[in-house]
Structure formats: structure tokens, C-alpha cells
Amino acid sequence: MAGRSLKKKRKSDLNPYPPMASKASAVIIFSVLPSKTLNKHRFSPDSTQVYSAEVVNEFHHDPYAFTQGLLYGGNDTLFESTGLYQRVSSVRKVALQTGKHLDDIVITLFSRSRGASTRSRGILTTCRVEALQKMDNSYFGEGLTLLGERLFQVTWKKKTGFIYDRNDFSKFEKFTHNMWDGWGLATNGEVLFGSDGTSTLYQIDPQSMKVIGEHIVKYKGHEVHNLNELEFIDDEVWANVWQTECIARISHEDGTVHGWILLNNLRERLPKAGTIEIDVLNGIAWDSEKKRIFVTGKLWPKLFEIKLHPMNRQFEDGVIEQLCLRMPFFT
């Protein structure tokens, strides 16, 4: 778009709104109602369902991971893309070791220079980094998705992306794309969906990496700016909205927001103190077999398994807009 400024502040330079807690870190895992239940709550064009989240389990997450992309890889594993220049961006495979109830757990942080491990008490299970590919210092890792055996990753401030072999992270292709920037990626198994921090949801041909369609995401006539990490769930695109604790459920056919998931209750479960500042909620992954949703935050030390509940209450005009909409990031 000629004449449009892409000048952008660093994400860490902008104050979150509403104010976020200052110290610590975590990731989150959600258990969603089965598809039949979800389908029962599909919405008419003039109706938007709002969901709350019930926490049913907690897991560890690397508190130094500035999570930008998350997806479920099967067999209790996650693939994760992390950003930040000073800490080296990465693509990693993370194992969730479920079914253990340990009083004292040590997580080894493979990518950190300031210590080999960190210790936390009272968490139900562990989260282990099984494989890690560090990126060149010039790249800031962003959204990640899996199509077949290939992991697609975009990067911030560059129209450059990478494709990895899911089994050994060997880079076998580098690509360019047509989005304004690289923020989020998802797939329905046929095309890729992308976000660039604007209100645009892109459809991308995974062979040519060219944009083949796009929609402006709207809620009650308002553009939903700052679309961030994406996931494709039950024929919808789910998106984190940067600097909020909301997930938008979006029609990939026309960009209409069909629902909101409110996750503001999760922050109170995070540690109140720590050496690293907890950043925003970001990262969604879908386990289609067990109907679980995994959600992460940047520098969050916890992973939560939750169940979603439709909220029957009526919200006053403007409340959802205040919680879930922000001014555009690009100026």
C-alpha cells in the first residue's frame, strides 16, 4: 500500500493496556469443549459468543522464551518459535510430560547462558525442550505453523521466512512473502493464514508463498487491529490480539469475529515476583485429537490446561471493545 508508514516501535517499548503485571513469566494450555459442543455455540451473523476459561491443570514453560508462535505436534509435543534479538531467536520442540505429580521439578534451559537450570516447586508436570534451532542474530522469530512435514516460520521487520524439517529442524528453504510484516501463521492443511500486526487476515499459497486472498477482521463494524499469533480450530482462525488478554474467533471466509475468549483470569495465577518481566499473552496451539487448546505468554513460566465456558451474561455496550480492541500498532 503506497504511502503507508511501516514505522514501528519495539514491542517491548509500548506500555500494555490495560497495565500488566511487572515481574515473572508463563505459557498456557487449554482444554476446549468437544467439537459438538463448540458447534452448538456457533453464532448467527448478528451474534457474538463470549467465553471464560476454567483452569484444570498447570504445567511448566521456559520463563526465558519470548513466545511468538506455538502449535501442537502430536504425542504430547509442541513446536514453538521465540523472538528477541538479545537472547537469540529460536525454533524448538517441547515435550509435555503428563501424568506426573512432582513436588520439586528442575527444568533445563538449553538456550540460556545465565544458568543451566531453574527450580520451581509445586507444579504438576514438566515441560522439556527436546530440540532447539537457534536463528541468526539478525532475525527476530515470529509466527510458526506446520503443514505436512514442514514448519513455516516468519520473522519480524523482514519479509523473510524459513521452512524447517519438523524432524530435525534442518533449514531447506528460505522464502519471502507479501504481507506488511511477519507476526502470525496458521493453516487449515491447504492454505496458510497470516497476520502482520494490522487488521488484515491473509491467505497464502504454501507453494509460492504469494498472498491469494485477504479480509479485514471486524467486530461490530470496528477493525480488530494488532492481530498476532494464529491457530486454525474447527474451521475458524483464532487470533491473539496484541496487548490484550483476548482471543478472537474469526471467520476465514469474511473476517467477521464470531466470538471472544477472555483470559484475564490467568494472570493472577502467575508468580508475583521473579527476575524476568512477564509480557503479554501470546501463542495458541490446538490438539485436535484430545480437543485441547494450548496458549502461551511471552516470558511466562506456566502452562495452563483450561476448559472454555460460554458466558450467558450480557455485556454493556463498549465493554468488549475496551477489553479486546486496541489502537493500530502501525502509524
Short mmCIF file of C-alpha atoms in Angstrom, two decimals:
data_model
loop_
_atom_site.label_atom_id
_atom_site.label_comp_id
_atom_site.label_asym_id
_atom_site.label_seq_id
_atom_site.Cartn_x
_atom_site.Cartn_y
_atom_site.Cartn_z
CA MET A 1 0.00 0.00 0.00
CA ALA A 2 1.88 3.03 -1.25
CA GLY A 3 2.33 5.85 1.19
CA ARG A 4 1.59 3.79 4.28
CA SER A 5 4.19 4.12 7.03
CA LEU A 6 5.63 0.91 8.41
CA LYS A 7 7.48 2.69 11.17
CA LYS A 8 7.14 0.52 14.24
CA LYS A 9 8.25 0.77 17.85
CA ARG A 10 9.80 -2.21 19.54
CA LYS A 11 7.10 -4.36 21.10
CA SER A 12 8.77 -4.12 24.50
CA ASP A 13 8.77 -0.29 24.31
CA LEU A 14 4.99 0.09 24.29
CA ASN A 15 3.13 0.04 27.57
CA PRO A 16 0.41 -2.63 27.65
CA TYR A 17 -3.18 -1.54 28.09
CA PRO A 18 -4.63 -2.43 30.46
CA PRO A 19 -1.49 -2.39 32.72
CA MET A 20 0.21 -5.75 33.03
CA ALA A 21 1.99 -7.32 35.98
CA SER A 22 5.63 -6.33 36.03
CA LYS A 23 7.74 -9.34 37.04
CA ALA A 24 7.91 -13.11 36.24
CA SER A 25 6.84 -15.38 33.20
CA ALA A 26 4.43 -18.34 31.70
CA VAL A 27 2.59 -20.42 28.89
CA ILE A 28 -0.92 -21.77 28.94
CA ILE A 29 -2.76 -24.88 27.84
CA PHE A 30 -6.48 -25.07 27.28
CA SER A 31 -8.84 -27.95 27.07
CA VAL A 32 -11.72 -26.94 24.83
CA LEU A 33 -15.21 -28.32 24.86
CA PRO A 34 -15.64 -31.10 22.26
CA SER A 35 -16.39 -30.08 18.68
CA LYS A 36 -20.07 -30.93 19.01
CA THR A 37 -20.31 -28.60 21.99
CA LEU A 38 -18.41 -25.89 20.16
CA ASN A 39 -20.63 -26.29 17.13
CA LYS A 40 -23.71 -25.95 19.32
CA HIS A 41 -22.50 -22.47 20.16
CA ARG A 42 -21.79 -21.34 16.61
CA PHE A 43 -23.15 -17.92 16.08
CA SER A 44 -25.60 -16.22 13.77
CA PRO A 45 -24.18 -13.27 11.82
CA ASP A 46 -25.53 -10.79 14.40
CA SER A 47 -24.44 -12.76 17.49
CA THR A 48 -21.01 -12.96 19.12
CA GLN A 49 -20.39 -15.55 21.84
CA VAL A 50 -18.05 -14.68 24.71
CA TYR A 51 -16.18 -17.41 26.64
CA SER A 52 -14.49 -17.58 30.02
CA ALA A 53 -11.76 -20.07 30.91
CA GLU A 54 -11.59 -22.60 33.76
CA VAL A 55 -8.07 -23.74 34.69
CA VAL A 56 -7.92 -27.51 35.19
CA ASN A 57 -4.12 -28.12 35.14
CA GLU A 58 -0.83 -26.22 35.27
CA PHE A 59 2.45 -27.02 33.53
CA HIS A 60 5.94 -25.54 33.37
CA HIS A 61 7.14 -23.37 30.48
CA ASP A 62 10.57 -21.87 29.80
CA PRO A 63 10.35 -18.45 31.51
CA TYR A 64 13.00 -17.07 29.15
CA ALA A 65 11.05 -17.96 25.99
CA PHE A 66 9.63 -14.85 24.28
CA THR A 67 6.94 -16.92 22.59
CA GLN A 68 5.84 -15.77 19.13
CA GLY A 69 4.46 -18.96 17.61
CA LEU A 70 3.03 -22.16 19.10
CA LEU A 71 1.49 -25.32 17.65
CA TYR A 72 0.74 -28.87 18.68
CA GLY A 73 2.95 -31.53 17.09
CA GLY A 74 1.27 -34.72 18.35
CA ASN A 75 2.37 -37.18 21.03
CA ASP A 76 2.35 -34.51 23.74
CA THR A 77 4.84 -32.27 21.96
CA LEU A 78 4.68 -28.61 20.99
CA PHE A 79 6.62 -26.65 18.38
CA GLU A 80 7.48 -23.12 19.45
CA SER A 81 9.02 -20.05 17.82
CA THR A 82 10.70 -17.47 20.06
CA GLY A 83 11.86 -13.92 19.39
CA LEU A 84 14.15 -11.21 20.84
CA TYR A 85 17.47 -10.17 19.34
CA GLN A 86 19.47 -10.04 22.56
CA ARG A 87 18.55 -13.59 23.62
CA VAL A 88 18.71 -15.20 20.17
CA SER A 89 15.51 -16.26 18.42
CA SER A 90 14.81 -19.96 18.01
CA VAL A 91 12.58 -22.77 16.81
CA ARG A 92 12.16 -25.55 19.35
CA LYS A 93 10.36 -28.80 20.05
CA VAL A 94 8.95 -29.03 23.56
CA ALA A 95 7.80 -32.22 25.28
CA LEU A 96 4.96 -32.17 27.77
CA GLN A 97 5.48 -34.99 30.25
CA THR A 98 2.00 -35.56 31.58
CA GLY A 99 0.70 -37.76 34.34
CA LYS A 100 3.42 -36.97 36.91
CA HIS A 101 2.77 -35.19 40.18
CA LEU A 102 6.14 -33.99 41.47
CA ASP A 103 6.80 -31.76 44.47
CA ASP A 104 10.10 -30.44 43.13
CA ILE A 105 11.00 -30.15 39.43
CA VAL A 106 14.09 -28.92 37.61
CA ILE A 107 13.72 -27.62 34.04
CA THR A 108 16.91 -27.42 31.99
CA LEU A 109 17.02 -24.30 29.85
CA PHE A 110 19.09 -25.31 26.84
CA SER A 111 19.27 -21.86 25.27
CA ARG A 112 20.35 -19.72 28.21
CA SER A 113 23.81 -18.54 29.14
CA ARG A 114 22.95 -17.19 32.59
CA GLY A 115 22.42 -20.59 34.20
CA ALA A 116 21.84 -24.24 33.35
CA SER A 117 18.56 -24.68 35.14
CA THR A 118 15.82 -23.10 37.13
CA ARG A 119 13.87 -24.63 40.01
CA SER A 120 10.21 -24.27 40.91
CA ARG A 121 8.05 -26.07 43.47
CA GLY A 122 4.51 -27.38 43.37
CA ILE A 123 3.91 -27.56 39.60
CA LEU A 124 2.05 -30.62 38.37
CA THR A 125 4.25 -31.67 35.46
CA THR A 126 7.31 -30.72 33.39
CA CYS A 127 7.91 -29.15 30.02
CA ARG A 128 11.19 -30.19 28.35
CA VAL A 129 12.93 -28.68 25.34
CA GLU A 130 13.83 -31.69 23.15
CA ALA A 131 15.32 -29.85 20.17
CA LEU A 132 16.32 -26.27 19.52
CA GLN A 133 17.49 -24.42 16.40
CA LYS A 134 19.00 -21.01 17.12
CA MET A 135 18.49 -18.35 14.48
CA ASP A 136 20.96 -15.82 13.13
CA ASN A 137 21.16 -12.72 15.33
CA SER A 138 19.74 -10.57 12.54
CA TYR A 139 16.37 -12.36 12.71
CA PHE A 140 13.57 -11.97 15.24
CA GLY A 141 11.46 -15.14 15.20
CA GLU A 142 7.69 -14.77 14.85
CA GLY A 143 4.70 -16.94 13.82
CA LEU A 144 5.02 -20.68 13.19
CA THR A 145 2.79 -23.33 11.62
CA LEU A 146 3.08 -26.94 10.47
CA LEU A 147 1.90 -28.19 7.08
CA GLY A 148 2.74 -31.82 6.39
CA GLU A 149 6.36 -32.34 7.44
CA ARG A 150 7.32 -28.69 7.04
CA LEU A 151 7.41 -25.96 9.67
CA PHE A 152 6.85 -22.47 8.25
CA GLN A 153 8.19 -19.51 10.24
CA VAL A 154 8.02 -15.75 9.59
CA THR A 155 10.23 -13.05 11.09
CA TRP A 156 9.64 -9.53 12.41
CA LYS A 157 10.51 -6.41 10.36
CA LYS A 158 11.51 -8.57 7.41
CA LYS A 159 9.54 -10.15 4.59
CA THR A 160 11.66 -13.24 5.10
CA GLY A 161 10.62 -16.65 6.38
CA PHE A 162 12.12 -20.11 6.83
CA ILE A 163 10.94 -23.67 6.28
CA TYR A 164 12.25 -26.40 8.56
CA ASP A 165 12.04 -30.18 8.52
CA ARG A 166 9.88 -30.97 11.55
CA ASN A 167 12.06 -33.97 12.42
CA ASP A 168 15.50 -32.31 12.60
CA PHE A 169 14.96 -28.57 12.07
CA SER A 170 17.31 -28.56 9.10
CA LYS A 171 16.51 -25.45 7.08
CA PHE A 172 15.86 -26.46 3.50
CA GLU A 173 14.19 -23.36 2.13
CA LYS A 174 14.10 -19.59 2.64
CA PHE A 175 11.15 -17.58 1.32
CA THR A 176 9.78 -14.06 1.01
CA HIS A 177 6.13 -13.07 1.45
CA ASN A 178 3.81 -10.18 0.55
CA MET A 179 2.48 -9.26 4.00
CA TRP A 180 3.49 -5.91 5.52
CA ASP A 181 5.31 -7.77 8.28
CA GLY A 182 5.52 -11.25 9.79
CA TRP A 183 3.54 -11.79 13.01
CA GLY A 184 1.39 -14.94 12.94
CA LEU A 185 0.86 -18.10 10.87
CA ALA A 186 -1.70 -20.92 10.85
CA THR A 187 -3.01 -23.47 8.36
CA ASN A 188 -6.12 -25.48 7.56
CA GLY A 189 -4.00 -28.08 5.79
CA GLU A 190 -4.42 -26.46 2.40
CA VAL A 191 -3.51 -22.78 2.63
CA LEU A 192 -1.61 -20.70 5.16
CA PHE A 193 -3.24 -17.88 7.13
CA GLY A 194 -1.04 -14.96 8.10
CA SER A 195 -1.13 -11.81 10.22
CA ASP A 196 1.16 -8.78 10.13
CA GLY A 197 0.05 -6.74 13.15
CA THR A 198 -2.69 -4.95 11.23
CA SER A 199 -6.38 -5.88 10.98
CA THR A 200 -5.78 -7.94 7.84
CA LEU A 201 -6.06 -11.74 7.77
CA TYR A 202 -4.15 -13.11 4.78
CA GLN A 203 -4.48 -16.35 2.84
CA ILE A 204 -1.16 -17.54 1.40
CA ASP A 205 -0.32 -20.22 -1.15
CA PRO A 206 2.15 -22.55 0.64
CA GLN A 207 3.91 -23.37 -2.63
CA SER A 208 4.54 -19.86 -3.99
CA MET A 209 4.13 -18.01 -0.65
CA LYS A 210 2.11 -15.40 -2.53
CA VAL A 211 -0.97 -13.80 -0.97
CA ILE A 212 -4.07 -15.23 -2.65
CA GLY A 213 -6.73 -13.58 -0.50
CA GLU A 214 -7.24 -11.21 2.40
CA HIS A 215 -10.00 -9.96 4.69
CA ILE A 216 -10.22 -7.08 7.14
CA VAL A 217 -11.13 -8.52 10.54
CA LYS A 218 -14.04 -6.66 12.14
CA TYR A 219 -16.14 -6.79 15.28
CA LYS A 220 -19.40 -4.82 15.21
CA GLY A 221 -18.03 -2.65 12.44
CA HIS A 222 -14.74 -1.93 14.25
CA GLU A 223 -11.47 -3.13 12.75
CA VAL A 224 -9.60 -5.53 15.04
CA HIS A 225 -6.03 -4.24 14.83
CA ASN A 226 -2.82 -5.87 16.08
CA LEU A 227 -3.68 -9.46 15.08
CA ASN A 228 -0.81 -11.55 16.39
CA GLU A 229 -0.31 -15.32 16.81
CA LEU A 230 -2.81 -17.52 14.96
CA GLU A 231 -4.28 -21.02 15.09
CA PHE A 232 -6.88 -22.78 12.93
CA ILE A 233 -9.56 -24.51 15.03
CA ASP A 234 -12.83 -26.07 13.87
CA ASP A 235 -12.98 -24.04 10.64
CA GLU A 236 -12.16 -20.75 12.38
CA VAL A 237 -8.96 -18.74 12.71
CA TRP A 238 -8.23 -17.92 16.36
CA ALA A 239 -6.00 -14.90 16.95
CA ASN A 240 -4.29 -13.28 19.89
CA VAL A 241 -4.85 -9.52 19.83
CA TRP A 242 -1.57 -7.95 20.89
CA GLN A 243 -1.63 -6.06 24.21
CA THR A 244 -4.90 -7.71 25.27
CA GLU A 245 -5.84 -10.88 27.10
CA CYS A 246 -8.39 -11.79 24.45
CA ILE A 247 -8.52 -14.35 21.66
CA ALA A 248 -10.70 -13.55 18.66
CA ARG A 249 -12.53 -16.36 16.85
CA ILE A 250 -12.59 -15.25 13.23
CA SER A 251 -14.38 -16.45 10.11
CA HIS A 252 -11.72 -17.14 7.49
CA GLU A 253 -14.40 -16.62 4.83
CA ASP A 254 -15.10 -12.93 5.51
CA GLY A 255 -13.07 -11.81 8.54
CA THR A 256 -16.04 -11.44 10.90
CA VAL A 257 -15.34 -12.03 14.60
CA HIS A 258 -17.73 -14.77 15.73
CA GLY A 259 -16.54 -15.00 19.32
CA TRP A 260 -14.18 -13.78 22.04
CA ILE A 261 -12.28 -15.77 24.67
CA LEU A 262 -11.48 -13.70 27.77
CA LEU A 263 -8.34 -14.87 29.60
CA ASN A 264 -7.79 -12.06 32.08
CA ASN A 265 -8.16 -14.51 34.98
CA LEU A 266 -4.92 -16.31 34.07
CA ARG A 267 -2.56 -13.52 35.03
CA GLU A 268 -3.49 -13.78 38.71
CA ARG A 269 -2.14 -17.35 38.70
CA LEU A 270 1.33 -16.24 37.60
CA PRO A 271 4.19 -15.66 40.06
CA LYS A 272 4.16 -12.20 41.60
CA ALA A 273 7.94 -11.83 41.56
CA GLY A 274 10.87 -13.01 39.50
CA THR A 275 13.96 -11.99 37.59
CA ILE A 276 12.21 -11.68 34.24
CA GLU A 277 9.29 -9.41 33.43
CA ILE A 278 6.15 -11.21 32.31
CA ASP A 279 4.99 -9.94 28.94
CA VAL A 280 1.73 -10.34 27.02
CA LEU A 281 -0.44 -13.37 26.36
CA ASN A 282 0.60 -14.88 23.02
CA GLY A 283 0.52 -18.31 21.39
CA ILE A 284 -2.29 -20.75 20.60
CA ALA A 285 -1.99 -24.46 19.75
CA TRP A 286 -4.74 -26.99 19.03
CA ASP A 287 -4.66 -30.71 19.83
CA SER A 288 -7.48 -31.83 17.54
CA GLU A 289 -7.44 -35.42 18.81
CA LYS A 290 -7.92 -34.66 22.51
CA LYS A 291 -9.66 -31.30 21.96
CA ARG A 292 -7.08 -29.33 23.93
CA ILE A 293 -6.01 -25.76 23.40
CA PHE A 294 -2.53 -24.66 24.42
CA VAL A 295 -1.96 -20.96 24.93
CA THR A 296 1.26 -19.26 25.90
CA GLY A 297 2.55 -15.90 27.01
CA LYS A 298 5.85 -14.20 26.33
CA LEU A 299 8.23 -14.95 29.23
CA TRP A 300 5.53 -16.88 31.09
CA PRO A 301 6.73 -19.71 33.39
CA LYS A 302 3.43 -21.62 33.43
CA LEU A 303 1.33 -23.61 31.02
CA PHE A 304 -2.38 -23.92 31.84
CA GLU A 305 -4.86 -26.51 30.69
CA ILE A 306 -8.28 -24.91 30.67
CA LYS A 307 -11.85 -25.54 29.67
CA LEU A 308 -13.92 -22.90 27.93
CA HIS A 309 -17.40 -21.95 29.13
CA PRO A 310 -19.85 -19.81 27.14
CA MET A 311 -20.78 -16.75 29.19
CA ASN A 312 -24.51 -16.12 29.39
CA ARG A 313 -24.23 -12.62 30.80
CA GLN A 314 -24.97 -9.60 28.65
CA PHE A 315 -22.13 -7.11 28.34
CA GLU A 316 -22.88 -3.41 28.26
CA ASP A 317 -22.08 -1.57 25.05
CA GLY A 318 -18.37 -0.87 24.73
CA VAL A 319 -17.12 -3.36 27.34
CA ILE A 320 -15.78 -5.96 24.88
CA GLU A 321 -14.33 -3.17 22.74
CA GLN A 322 -12.46 -1.83 25.78
CA LEU A 323 -11.15 -5.28 26.73
CA CYS A 324 -10.25 -6.63 23.31
CA LEU A 325 -9.67 -3.79 20.84
CA ARG A 326 -6.61 -1.54 20.64
CA MET A 327 -5.42 1.35 18.52
CA PRO A 328 -3.40 0.22 15.47
CA PHE A 329 0.25 -0.62 16.06
CA PHE A 330 1.33 0.75 12.70
CA THR A 331 1.29 4.53 12.28
#
